[in-house]
mmCIF file of N, CA and C in Angstrom:
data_model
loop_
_atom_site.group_PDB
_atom_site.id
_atom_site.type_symbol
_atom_site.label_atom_id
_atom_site.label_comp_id
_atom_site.label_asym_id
_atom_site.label_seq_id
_atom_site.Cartn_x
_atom_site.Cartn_y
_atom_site.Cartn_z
ATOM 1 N N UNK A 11 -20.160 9.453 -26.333
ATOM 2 C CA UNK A 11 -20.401 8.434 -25.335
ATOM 3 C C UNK A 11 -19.101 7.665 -25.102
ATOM 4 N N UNK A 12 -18.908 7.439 -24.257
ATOM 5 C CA UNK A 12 -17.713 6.505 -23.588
ATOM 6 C C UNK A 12 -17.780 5.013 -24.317
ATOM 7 N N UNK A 13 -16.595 4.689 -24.593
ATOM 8 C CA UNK A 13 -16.773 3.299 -25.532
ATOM 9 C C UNK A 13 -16.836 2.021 -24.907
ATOM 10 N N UNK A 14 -16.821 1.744 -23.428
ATOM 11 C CA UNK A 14 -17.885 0.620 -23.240
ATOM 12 C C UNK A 14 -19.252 1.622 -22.594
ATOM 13 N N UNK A 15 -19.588 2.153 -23.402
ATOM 14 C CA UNK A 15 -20.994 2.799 -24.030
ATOM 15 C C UNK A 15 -21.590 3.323 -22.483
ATOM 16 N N UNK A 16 -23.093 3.295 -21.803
ATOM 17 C CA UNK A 16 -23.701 3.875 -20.760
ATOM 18 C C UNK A 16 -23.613 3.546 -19.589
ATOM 19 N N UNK A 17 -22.862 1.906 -19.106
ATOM 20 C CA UNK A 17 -23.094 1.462 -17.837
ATOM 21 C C UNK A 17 -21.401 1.694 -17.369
ATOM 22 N N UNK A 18 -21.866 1.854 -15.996
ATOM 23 C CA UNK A 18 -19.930 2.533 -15.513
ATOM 24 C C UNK A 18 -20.052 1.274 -14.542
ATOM 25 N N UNK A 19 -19.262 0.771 -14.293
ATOM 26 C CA UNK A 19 -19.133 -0.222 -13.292
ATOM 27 C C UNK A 19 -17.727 -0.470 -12.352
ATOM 28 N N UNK A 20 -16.280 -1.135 -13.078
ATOM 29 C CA UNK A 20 -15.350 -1.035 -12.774
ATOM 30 C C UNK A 20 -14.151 -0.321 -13.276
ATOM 31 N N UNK A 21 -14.755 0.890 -14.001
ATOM 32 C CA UNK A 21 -13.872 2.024 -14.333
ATOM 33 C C UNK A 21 -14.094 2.934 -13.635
ATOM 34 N N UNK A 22 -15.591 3.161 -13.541
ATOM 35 C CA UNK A 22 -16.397 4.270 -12.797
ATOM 36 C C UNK A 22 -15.958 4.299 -11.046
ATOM 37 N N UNK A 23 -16.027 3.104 -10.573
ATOM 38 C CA UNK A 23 -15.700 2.907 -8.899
ATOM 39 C C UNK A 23 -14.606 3.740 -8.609
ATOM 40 N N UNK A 24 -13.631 3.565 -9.823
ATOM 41 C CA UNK A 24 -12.218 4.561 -9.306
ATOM 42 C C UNK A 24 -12.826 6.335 -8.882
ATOM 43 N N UNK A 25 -13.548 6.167 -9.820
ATOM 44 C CA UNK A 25 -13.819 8.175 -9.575
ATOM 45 C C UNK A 25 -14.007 8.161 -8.252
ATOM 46 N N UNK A 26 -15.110 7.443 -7.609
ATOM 47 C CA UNK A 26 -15.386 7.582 -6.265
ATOM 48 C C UNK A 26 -14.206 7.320 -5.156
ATOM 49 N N UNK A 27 -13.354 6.497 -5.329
ATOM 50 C CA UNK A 27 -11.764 6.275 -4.922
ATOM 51 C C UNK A 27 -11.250 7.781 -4.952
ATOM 52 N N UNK A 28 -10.744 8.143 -6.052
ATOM 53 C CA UNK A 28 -9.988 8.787 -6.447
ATOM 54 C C UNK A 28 -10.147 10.648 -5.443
ATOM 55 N N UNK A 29 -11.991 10.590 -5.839
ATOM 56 C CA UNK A 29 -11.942 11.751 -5.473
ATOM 57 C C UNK A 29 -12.286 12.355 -3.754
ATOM 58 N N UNK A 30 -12.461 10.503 -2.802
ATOM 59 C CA UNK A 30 -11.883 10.454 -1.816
ATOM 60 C C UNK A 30 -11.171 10.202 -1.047
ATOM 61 N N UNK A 31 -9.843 10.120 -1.784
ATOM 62 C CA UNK A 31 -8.313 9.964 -1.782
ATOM 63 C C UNK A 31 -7.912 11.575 -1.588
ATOM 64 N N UNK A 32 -8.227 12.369 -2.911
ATOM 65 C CA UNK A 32 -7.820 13.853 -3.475
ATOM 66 C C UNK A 32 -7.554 14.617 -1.903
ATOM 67 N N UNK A 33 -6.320 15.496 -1.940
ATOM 68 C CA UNK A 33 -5.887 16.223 -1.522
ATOM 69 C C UNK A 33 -6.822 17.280 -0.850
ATOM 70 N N UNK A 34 -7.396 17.841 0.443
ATOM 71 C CA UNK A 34 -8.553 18.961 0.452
ATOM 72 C C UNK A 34 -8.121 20.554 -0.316
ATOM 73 N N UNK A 35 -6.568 20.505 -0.554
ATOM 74 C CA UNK A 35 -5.918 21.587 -0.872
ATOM 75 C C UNK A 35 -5.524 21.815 -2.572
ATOM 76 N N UNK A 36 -5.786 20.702 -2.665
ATOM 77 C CA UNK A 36 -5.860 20.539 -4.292
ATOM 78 C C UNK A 36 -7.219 21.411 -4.858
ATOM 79 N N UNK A 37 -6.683 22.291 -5.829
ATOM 80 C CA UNK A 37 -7.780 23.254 -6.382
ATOM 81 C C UNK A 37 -8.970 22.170 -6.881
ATOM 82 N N UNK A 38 -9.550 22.599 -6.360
ATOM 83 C CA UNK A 38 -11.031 21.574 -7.757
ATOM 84 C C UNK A 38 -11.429 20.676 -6.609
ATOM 85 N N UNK A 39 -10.307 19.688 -5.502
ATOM 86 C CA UNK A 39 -11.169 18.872 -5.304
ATOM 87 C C UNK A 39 -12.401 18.865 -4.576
ATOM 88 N N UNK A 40 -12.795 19.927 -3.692
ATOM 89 C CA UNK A 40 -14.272 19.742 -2.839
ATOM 90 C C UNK A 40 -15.327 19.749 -4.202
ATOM 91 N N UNK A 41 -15.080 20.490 -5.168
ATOM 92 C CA UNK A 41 -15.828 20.630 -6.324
ATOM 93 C C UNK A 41 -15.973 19.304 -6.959
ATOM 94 N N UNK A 42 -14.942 18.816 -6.888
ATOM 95 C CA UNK A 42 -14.926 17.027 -7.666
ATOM 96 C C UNK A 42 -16.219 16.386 -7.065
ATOM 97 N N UNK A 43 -15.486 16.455 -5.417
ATOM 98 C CA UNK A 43 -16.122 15.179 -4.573
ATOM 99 C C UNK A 43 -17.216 15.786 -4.212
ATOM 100 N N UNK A 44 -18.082 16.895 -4.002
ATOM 101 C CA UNK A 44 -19.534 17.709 -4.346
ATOM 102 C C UNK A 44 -20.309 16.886 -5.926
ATOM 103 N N UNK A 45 -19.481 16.987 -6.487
ATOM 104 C CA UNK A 45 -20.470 16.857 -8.110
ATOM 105 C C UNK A 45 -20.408 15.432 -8.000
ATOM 106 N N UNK A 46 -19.816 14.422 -7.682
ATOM 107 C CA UNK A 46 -19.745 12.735 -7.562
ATOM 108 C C UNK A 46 -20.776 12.080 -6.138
ATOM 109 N N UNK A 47 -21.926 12.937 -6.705
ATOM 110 C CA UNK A 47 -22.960 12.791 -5.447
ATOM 111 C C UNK A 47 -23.655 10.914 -5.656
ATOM 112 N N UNK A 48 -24.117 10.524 -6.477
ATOM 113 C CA UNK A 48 -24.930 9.526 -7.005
ATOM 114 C C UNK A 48 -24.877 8.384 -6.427
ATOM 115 N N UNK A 49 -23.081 7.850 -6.033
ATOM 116 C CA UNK A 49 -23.162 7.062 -4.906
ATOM 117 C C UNK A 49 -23.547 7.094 -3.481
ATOM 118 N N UNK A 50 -23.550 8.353 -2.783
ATOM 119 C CA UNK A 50 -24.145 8.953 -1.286
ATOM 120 C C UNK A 50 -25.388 8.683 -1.646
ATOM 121 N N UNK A 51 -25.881 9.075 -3.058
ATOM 122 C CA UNK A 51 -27.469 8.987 -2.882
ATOM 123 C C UNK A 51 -28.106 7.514 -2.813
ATOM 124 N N UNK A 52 -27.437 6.741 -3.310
ATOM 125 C CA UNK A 52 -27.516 5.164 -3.763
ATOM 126 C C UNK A 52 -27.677 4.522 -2.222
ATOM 127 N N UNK A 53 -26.478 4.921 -1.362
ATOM 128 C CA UNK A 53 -26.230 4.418 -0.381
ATOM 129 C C UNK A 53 -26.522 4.536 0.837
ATOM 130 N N UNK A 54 -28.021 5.680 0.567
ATOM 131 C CA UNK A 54 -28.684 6.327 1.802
ATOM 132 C C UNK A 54 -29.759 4.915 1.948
ATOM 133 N N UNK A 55 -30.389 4.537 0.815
ATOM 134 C CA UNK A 55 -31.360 3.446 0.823
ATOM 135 C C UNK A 55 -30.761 2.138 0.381
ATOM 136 N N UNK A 56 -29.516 1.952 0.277
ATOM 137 C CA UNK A 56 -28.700 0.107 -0.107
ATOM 138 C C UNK A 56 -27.458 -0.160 1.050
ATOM 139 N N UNK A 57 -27.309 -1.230 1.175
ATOM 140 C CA UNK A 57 -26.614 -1.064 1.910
ATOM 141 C C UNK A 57 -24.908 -1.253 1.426
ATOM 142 N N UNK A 58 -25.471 -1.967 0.276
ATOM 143 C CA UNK A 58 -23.630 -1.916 -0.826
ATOM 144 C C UNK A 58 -23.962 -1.237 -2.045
ATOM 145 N N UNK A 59 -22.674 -1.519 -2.561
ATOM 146 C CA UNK A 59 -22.836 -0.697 -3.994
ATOM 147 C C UNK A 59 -23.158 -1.427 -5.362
ATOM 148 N N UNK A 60 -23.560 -1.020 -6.195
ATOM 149 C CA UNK A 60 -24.171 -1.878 -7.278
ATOM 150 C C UNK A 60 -22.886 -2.229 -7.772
ATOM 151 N N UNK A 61 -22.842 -3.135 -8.871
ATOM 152 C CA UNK A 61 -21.620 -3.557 -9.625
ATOM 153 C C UNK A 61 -21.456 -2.766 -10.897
ATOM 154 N N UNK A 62 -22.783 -2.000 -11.275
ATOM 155 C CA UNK A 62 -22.860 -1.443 -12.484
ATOM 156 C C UNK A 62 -24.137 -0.517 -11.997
ATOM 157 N N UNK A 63 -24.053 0.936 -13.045
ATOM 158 C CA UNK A 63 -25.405 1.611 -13.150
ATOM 159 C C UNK A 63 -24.898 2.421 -14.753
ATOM 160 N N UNK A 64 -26.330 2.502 -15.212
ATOM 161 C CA UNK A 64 -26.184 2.988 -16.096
ATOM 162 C C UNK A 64 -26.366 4.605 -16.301
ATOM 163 N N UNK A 65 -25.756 5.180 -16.677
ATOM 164 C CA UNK A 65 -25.237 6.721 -15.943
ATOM 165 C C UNK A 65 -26.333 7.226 -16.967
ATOM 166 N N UNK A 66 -27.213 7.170 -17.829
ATOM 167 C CA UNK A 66 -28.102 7.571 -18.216
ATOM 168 C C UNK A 66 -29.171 7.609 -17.531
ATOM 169 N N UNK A 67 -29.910 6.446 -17.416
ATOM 170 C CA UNK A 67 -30.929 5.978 -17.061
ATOM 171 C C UNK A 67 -31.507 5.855 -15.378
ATOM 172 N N UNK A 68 -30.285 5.487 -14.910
ATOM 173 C CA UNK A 68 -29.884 5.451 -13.349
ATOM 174 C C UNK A 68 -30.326 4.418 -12.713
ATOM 175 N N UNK A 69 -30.551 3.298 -14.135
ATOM 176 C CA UNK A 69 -30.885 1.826 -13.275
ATOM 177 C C UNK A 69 -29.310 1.089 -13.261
ATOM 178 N N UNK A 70 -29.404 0.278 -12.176
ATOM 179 C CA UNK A 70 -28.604 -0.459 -11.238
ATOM 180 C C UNK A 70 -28.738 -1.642 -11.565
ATOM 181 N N UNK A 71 -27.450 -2.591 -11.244
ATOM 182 C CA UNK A 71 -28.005 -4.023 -11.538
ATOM 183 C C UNK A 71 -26.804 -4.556 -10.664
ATOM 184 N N UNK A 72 -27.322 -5.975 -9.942
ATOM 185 C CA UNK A 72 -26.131 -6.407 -8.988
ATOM 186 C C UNK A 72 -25.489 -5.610 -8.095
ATOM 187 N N UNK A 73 -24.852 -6.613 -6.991
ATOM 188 C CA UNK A 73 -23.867 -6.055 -6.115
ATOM 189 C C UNK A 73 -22.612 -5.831 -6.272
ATOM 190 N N UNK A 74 -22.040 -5.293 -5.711
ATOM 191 C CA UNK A 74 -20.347 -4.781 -6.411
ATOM 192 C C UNK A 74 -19.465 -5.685 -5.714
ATOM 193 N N UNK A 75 -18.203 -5.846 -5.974
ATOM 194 C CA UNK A 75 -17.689 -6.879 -5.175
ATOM 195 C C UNK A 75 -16.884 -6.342 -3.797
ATOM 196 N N UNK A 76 -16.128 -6.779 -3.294
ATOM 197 C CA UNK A 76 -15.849 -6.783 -1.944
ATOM 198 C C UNK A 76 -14.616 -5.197 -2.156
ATOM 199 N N UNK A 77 -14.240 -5.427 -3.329
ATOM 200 C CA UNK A 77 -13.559 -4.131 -3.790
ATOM 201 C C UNK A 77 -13.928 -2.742 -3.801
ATOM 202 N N UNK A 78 -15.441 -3.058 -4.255
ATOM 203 C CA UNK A 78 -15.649 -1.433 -4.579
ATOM 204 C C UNK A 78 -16.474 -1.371 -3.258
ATOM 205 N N UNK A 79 -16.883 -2.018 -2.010
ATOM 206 C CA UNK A 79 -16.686 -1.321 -0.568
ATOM 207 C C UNK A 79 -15.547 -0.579 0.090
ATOM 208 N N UNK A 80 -14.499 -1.612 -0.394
ATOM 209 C CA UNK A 80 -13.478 -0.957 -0.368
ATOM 210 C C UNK A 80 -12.789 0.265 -0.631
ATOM 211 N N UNK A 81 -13.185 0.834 -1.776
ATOM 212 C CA UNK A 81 -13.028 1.632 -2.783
ATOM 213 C C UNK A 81 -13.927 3.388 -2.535
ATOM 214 N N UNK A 82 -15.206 2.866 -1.684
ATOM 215 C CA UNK A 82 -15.760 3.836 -1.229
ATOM 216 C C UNK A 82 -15.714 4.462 -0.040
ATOM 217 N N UNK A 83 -14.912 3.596 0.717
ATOM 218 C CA UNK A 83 -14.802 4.100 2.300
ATOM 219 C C UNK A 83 -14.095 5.554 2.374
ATOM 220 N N UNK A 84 -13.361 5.999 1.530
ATOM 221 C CA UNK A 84 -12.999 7.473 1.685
ATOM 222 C C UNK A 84 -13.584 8.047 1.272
ATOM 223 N N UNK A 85 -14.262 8.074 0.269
ATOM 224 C CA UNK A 85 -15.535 8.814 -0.431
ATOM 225 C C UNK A 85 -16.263 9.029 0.836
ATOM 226 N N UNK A 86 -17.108 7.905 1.512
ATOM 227 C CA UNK A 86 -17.609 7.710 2.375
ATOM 228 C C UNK A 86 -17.304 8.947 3.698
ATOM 229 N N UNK A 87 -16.285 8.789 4.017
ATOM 230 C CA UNK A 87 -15.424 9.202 5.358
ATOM 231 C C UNK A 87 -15.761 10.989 4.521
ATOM 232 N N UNK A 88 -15.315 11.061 3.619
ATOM 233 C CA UNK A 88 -14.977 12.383 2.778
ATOM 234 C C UNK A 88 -16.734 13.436 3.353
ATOM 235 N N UNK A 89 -17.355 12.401 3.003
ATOM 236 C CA UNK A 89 -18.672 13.056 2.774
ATOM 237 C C UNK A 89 -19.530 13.232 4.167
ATOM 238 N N UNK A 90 -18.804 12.156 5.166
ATOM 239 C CA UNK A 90 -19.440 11.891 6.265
ATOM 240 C C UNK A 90 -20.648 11.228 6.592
ATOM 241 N N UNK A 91 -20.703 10.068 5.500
ATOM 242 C CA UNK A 91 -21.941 9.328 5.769
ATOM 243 C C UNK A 91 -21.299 8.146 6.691
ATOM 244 N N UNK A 92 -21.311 8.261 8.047
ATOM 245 C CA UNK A 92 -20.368 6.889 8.788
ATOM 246 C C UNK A 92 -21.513 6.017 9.015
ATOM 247 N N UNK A 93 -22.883 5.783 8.671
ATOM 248 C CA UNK A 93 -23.387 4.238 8.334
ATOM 249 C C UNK A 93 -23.102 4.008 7.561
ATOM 250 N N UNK A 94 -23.032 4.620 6.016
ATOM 251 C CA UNK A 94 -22.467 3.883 5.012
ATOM 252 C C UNK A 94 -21.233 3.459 4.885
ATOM 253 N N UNK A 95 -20.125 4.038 6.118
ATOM 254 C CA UNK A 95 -18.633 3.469 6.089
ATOM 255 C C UNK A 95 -18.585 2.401 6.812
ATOM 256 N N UNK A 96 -19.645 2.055 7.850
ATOM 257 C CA UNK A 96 -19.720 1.544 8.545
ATOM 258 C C UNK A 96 -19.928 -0.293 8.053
ATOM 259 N N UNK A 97 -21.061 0.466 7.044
ATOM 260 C CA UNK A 97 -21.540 -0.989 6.354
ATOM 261 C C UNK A 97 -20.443 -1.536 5.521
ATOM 262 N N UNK A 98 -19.644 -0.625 5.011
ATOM 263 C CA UNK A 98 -18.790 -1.110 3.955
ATOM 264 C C UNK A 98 -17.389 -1.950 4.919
ATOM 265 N N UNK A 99 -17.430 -1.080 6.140
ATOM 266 C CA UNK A 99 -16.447 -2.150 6.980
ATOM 267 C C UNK A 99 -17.052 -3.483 7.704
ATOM 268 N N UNK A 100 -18.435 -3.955 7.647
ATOM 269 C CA UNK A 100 -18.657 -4.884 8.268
ATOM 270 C C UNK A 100 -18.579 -5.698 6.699
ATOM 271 N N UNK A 101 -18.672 -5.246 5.807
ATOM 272 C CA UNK A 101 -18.596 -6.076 4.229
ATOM 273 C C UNK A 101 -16.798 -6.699 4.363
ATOM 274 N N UNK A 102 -15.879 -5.306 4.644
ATOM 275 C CA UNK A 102 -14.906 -5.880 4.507
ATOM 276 C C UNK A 102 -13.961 -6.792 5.479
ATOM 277 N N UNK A 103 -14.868 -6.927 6.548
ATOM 278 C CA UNK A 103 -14.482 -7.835 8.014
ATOM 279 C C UNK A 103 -15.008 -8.693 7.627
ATOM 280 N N UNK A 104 -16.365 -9.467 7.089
ATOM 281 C CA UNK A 104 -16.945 -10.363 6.662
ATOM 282 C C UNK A 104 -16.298 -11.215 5.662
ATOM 283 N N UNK A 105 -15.771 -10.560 4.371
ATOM 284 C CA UNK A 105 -14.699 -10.880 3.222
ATOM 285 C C UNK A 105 -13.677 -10.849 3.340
ATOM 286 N N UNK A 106 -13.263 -10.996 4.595
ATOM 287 C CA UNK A 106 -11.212 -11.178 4.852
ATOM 288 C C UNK A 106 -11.030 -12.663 5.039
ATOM 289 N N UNK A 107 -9.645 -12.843 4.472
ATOM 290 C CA UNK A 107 -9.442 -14.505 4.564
ATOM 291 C C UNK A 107 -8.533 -14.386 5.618
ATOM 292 N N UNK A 108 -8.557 -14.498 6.451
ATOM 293 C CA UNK A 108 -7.591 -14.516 7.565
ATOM 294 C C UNK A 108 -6.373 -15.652 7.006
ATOM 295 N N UNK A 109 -6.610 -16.648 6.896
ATOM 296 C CA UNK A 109 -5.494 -17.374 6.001
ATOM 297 C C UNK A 109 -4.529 -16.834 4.889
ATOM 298 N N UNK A 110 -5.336 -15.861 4.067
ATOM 299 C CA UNK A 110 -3.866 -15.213 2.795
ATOM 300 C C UNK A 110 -4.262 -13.452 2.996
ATOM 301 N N UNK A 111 -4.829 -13.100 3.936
ATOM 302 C CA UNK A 111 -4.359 -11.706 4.114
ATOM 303 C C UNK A 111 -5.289 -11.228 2.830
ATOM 304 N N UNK A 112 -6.848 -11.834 2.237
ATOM 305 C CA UNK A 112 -7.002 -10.903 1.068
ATOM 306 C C UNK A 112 -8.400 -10.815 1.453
ATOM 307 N N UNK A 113 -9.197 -9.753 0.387
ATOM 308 C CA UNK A 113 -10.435 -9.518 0.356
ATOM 309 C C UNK A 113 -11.412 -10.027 -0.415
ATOM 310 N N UNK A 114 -12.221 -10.832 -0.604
ATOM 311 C CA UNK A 114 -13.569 -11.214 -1.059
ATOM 312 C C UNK A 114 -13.567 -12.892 -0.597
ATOM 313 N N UNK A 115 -14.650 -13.389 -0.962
ATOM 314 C CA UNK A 115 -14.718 -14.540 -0.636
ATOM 315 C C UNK A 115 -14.132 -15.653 -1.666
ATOM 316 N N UNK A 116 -13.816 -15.015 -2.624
ATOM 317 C CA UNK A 116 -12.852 -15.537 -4.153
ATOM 318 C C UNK A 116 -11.807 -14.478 -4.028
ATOM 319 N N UNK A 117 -10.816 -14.270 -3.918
ATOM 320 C CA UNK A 117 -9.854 -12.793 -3.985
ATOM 321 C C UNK A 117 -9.494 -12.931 -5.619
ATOM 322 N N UNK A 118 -9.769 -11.207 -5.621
ATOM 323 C CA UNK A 118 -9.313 -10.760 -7.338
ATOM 324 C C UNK A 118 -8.477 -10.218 -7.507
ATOM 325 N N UNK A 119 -7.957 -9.685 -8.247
ATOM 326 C CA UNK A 119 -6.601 -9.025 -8.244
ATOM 327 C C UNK A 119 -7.129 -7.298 -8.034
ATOM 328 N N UNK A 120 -8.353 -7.332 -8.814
ATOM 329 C CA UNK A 120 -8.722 -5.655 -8.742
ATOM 330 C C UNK A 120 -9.081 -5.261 -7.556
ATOM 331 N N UNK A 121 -10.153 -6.691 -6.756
ATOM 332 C CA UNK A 121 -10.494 -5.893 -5.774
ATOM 333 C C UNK A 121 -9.060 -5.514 -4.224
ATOM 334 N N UNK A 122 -8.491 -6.379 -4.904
ATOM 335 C CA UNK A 122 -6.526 -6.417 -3.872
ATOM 336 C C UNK A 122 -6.350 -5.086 -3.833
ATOM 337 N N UNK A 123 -6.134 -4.800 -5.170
ATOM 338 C CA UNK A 123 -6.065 -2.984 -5.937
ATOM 339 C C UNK A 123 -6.850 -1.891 -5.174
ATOM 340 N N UNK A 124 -7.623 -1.918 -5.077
ATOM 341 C CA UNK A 124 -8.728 -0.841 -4.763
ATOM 342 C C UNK A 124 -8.640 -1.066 -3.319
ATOM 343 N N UNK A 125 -8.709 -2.336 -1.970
ATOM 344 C CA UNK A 125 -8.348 -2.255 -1.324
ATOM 345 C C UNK A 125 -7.040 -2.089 -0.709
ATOM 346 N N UNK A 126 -5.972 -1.904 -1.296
ATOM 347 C CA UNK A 126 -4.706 -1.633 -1.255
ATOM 348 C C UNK A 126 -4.539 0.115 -0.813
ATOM 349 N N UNK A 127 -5.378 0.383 -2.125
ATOM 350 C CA UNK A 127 -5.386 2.384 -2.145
ATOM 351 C C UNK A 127 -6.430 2.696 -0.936
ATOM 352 N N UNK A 128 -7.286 2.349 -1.016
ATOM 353 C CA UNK A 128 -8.406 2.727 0.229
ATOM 354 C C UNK A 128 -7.997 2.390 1.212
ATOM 355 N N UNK A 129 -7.632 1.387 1.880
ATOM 356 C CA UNK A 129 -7.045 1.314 2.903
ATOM 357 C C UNK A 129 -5.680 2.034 3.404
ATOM 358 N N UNK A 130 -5.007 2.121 2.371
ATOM 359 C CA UNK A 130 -3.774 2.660 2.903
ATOM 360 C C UNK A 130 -4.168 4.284 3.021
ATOM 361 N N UNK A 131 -5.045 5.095 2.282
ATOM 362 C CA UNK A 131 -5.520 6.119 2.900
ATOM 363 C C UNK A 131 -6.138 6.044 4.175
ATOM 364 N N UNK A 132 -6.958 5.113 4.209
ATOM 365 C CA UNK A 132 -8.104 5.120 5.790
ATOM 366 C C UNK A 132 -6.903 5.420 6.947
ATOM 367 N N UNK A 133 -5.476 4.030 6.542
ATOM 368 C CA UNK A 133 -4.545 4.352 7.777
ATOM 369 C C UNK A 133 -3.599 4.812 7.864
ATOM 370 N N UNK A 134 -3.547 6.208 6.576
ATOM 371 C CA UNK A 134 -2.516 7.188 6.595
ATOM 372 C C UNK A 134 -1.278 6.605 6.569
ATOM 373 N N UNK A 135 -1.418 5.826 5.404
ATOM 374 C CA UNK A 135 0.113 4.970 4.969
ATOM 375 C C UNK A 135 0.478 5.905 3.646
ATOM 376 N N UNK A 136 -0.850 6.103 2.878
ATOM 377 C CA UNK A 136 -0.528 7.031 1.703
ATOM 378 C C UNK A 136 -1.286 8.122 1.712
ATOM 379 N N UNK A 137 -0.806 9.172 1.479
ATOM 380 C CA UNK A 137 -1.558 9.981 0.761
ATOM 381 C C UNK A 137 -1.201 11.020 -0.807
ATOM 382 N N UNK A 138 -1.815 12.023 -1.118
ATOM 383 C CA UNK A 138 -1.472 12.499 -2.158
ATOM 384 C C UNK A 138 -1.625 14.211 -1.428
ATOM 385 N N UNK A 139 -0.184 14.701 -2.502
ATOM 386 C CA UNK A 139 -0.029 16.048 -2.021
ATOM 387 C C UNK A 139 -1.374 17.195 -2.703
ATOM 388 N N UNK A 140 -1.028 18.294 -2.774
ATOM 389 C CA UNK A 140 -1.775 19.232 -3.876
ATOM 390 C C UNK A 140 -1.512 19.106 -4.930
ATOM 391 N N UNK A 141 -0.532 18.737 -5.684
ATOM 392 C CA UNK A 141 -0.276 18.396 -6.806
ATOM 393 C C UNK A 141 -0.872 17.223 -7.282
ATOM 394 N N UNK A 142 -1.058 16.037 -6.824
ATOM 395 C CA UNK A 142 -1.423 14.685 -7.009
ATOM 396 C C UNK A 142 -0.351 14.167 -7.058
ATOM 397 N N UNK A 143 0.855 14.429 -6.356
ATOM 398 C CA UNK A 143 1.938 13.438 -6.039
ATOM 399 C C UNK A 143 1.654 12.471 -4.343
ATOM 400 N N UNK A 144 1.838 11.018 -5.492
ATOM 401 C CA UNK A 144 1.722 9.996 -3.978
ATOM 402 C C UNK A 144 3.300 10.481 -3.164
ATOM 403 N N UNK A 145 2.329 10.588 -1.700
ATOM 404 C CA UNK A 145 3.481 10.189 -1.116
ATOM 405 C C UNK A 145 3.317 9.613 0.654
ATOM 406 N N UNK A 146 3.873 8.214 0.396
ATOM 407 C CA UNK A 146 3.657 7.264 1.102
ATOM 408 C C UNK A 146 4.299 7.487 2.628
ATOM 409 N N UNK A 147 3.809 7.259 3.387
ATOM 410 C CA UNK A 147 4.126 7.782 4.950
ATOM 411 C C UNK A 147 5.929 7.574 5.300
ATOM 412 N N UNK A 148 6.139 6.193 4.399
ATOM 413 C CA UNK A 148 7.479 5.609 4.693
ATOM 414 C C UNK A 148 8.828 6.602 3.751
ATOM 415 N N UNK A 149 8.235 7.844 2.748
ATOM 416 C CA UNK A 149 9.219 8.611 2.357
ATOM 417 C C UNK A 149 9.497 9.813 3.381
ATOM 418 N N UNK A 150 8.619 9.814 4.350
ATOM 419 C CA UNK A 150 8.572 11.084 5.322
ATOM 420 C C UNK A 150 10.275 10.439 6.548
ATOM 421 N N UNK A 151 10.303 9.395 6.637
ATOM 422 C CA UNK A 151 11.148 8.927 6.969
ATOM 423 C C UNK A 151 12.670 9.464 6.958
ATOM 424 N N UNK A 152 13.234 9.280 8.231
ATOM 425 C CA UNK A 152 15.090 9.823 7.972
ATOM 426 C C UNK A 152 15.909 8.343 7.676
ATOM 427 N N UNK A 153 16.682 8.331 6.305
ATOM 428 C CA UNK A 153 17.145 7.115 6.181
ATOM 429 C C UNK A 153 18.652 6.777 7.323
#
């Protein structure tokens, strides 16, 4: 068992990041982002994401913060559920401070993080090769 034990919450959000970030040419990933079904299923009947579930049991508790909407929109886009990307962008238009440029209605540093990577995929600022090398739109550049 994983040593903060059955509930995945803000370690777990990355998988769903991560594996709709992943490269389509990267060996494994349709296989990744196929087997990381649980949030699509969550999000056919909620309209955000829990803050925690317990990967045993498959109970849920709370809402996630303004981050892990963030965090799912490529997952999202990946899988082609566009109400659920949809909802997660009226979450993250709702939670912008127009005053400091950040996300939630308290800004965290993680959820900065997670919207930092998700977004900069959504607008093809970053991506990752087949290898899993980042590489950011601004190295494609002639200096």
């Amino acid at each position: 068992m994983a040593p903060q034990g059955a509930d995945g919450s803000y370690n777990a959000i990355r998988v769903y990041l991560w594996a709709g970030m992943s490269n389509p040419d990267t060996p494994g990933a349709q296989r990744i982002l196929d087997s990381v079904s649980g949030m699509a299923h969550y999000l056919q009947s909620h309209l955000l994401p829990p803050v925690s579930e317990n990967w045993q049991t498959g109970a849920t508790s709370g809402t996630g913060p303004t981050g892990f909407s963030a965090a799912l929109i490529p997952y999202l886009m990946q899988k082609n559920m566009n109400p659920a990307v949809h909802n997660q962008w009226l979450r993250l238009n709702a939670d912008y401070d127009r005053a400091d440029g950040l996300y939630g209605k308290t800004a965290h540093y993680y959820d900065q993080n997670l919207a930092l990577f998700a977004l900069g995929w959504v607008y093809h600022t970053i991506r990752f090769d087949r290898n899993g090398e980042l590489k950011p739109s601004w190295s494609n550049r002639k200096q």
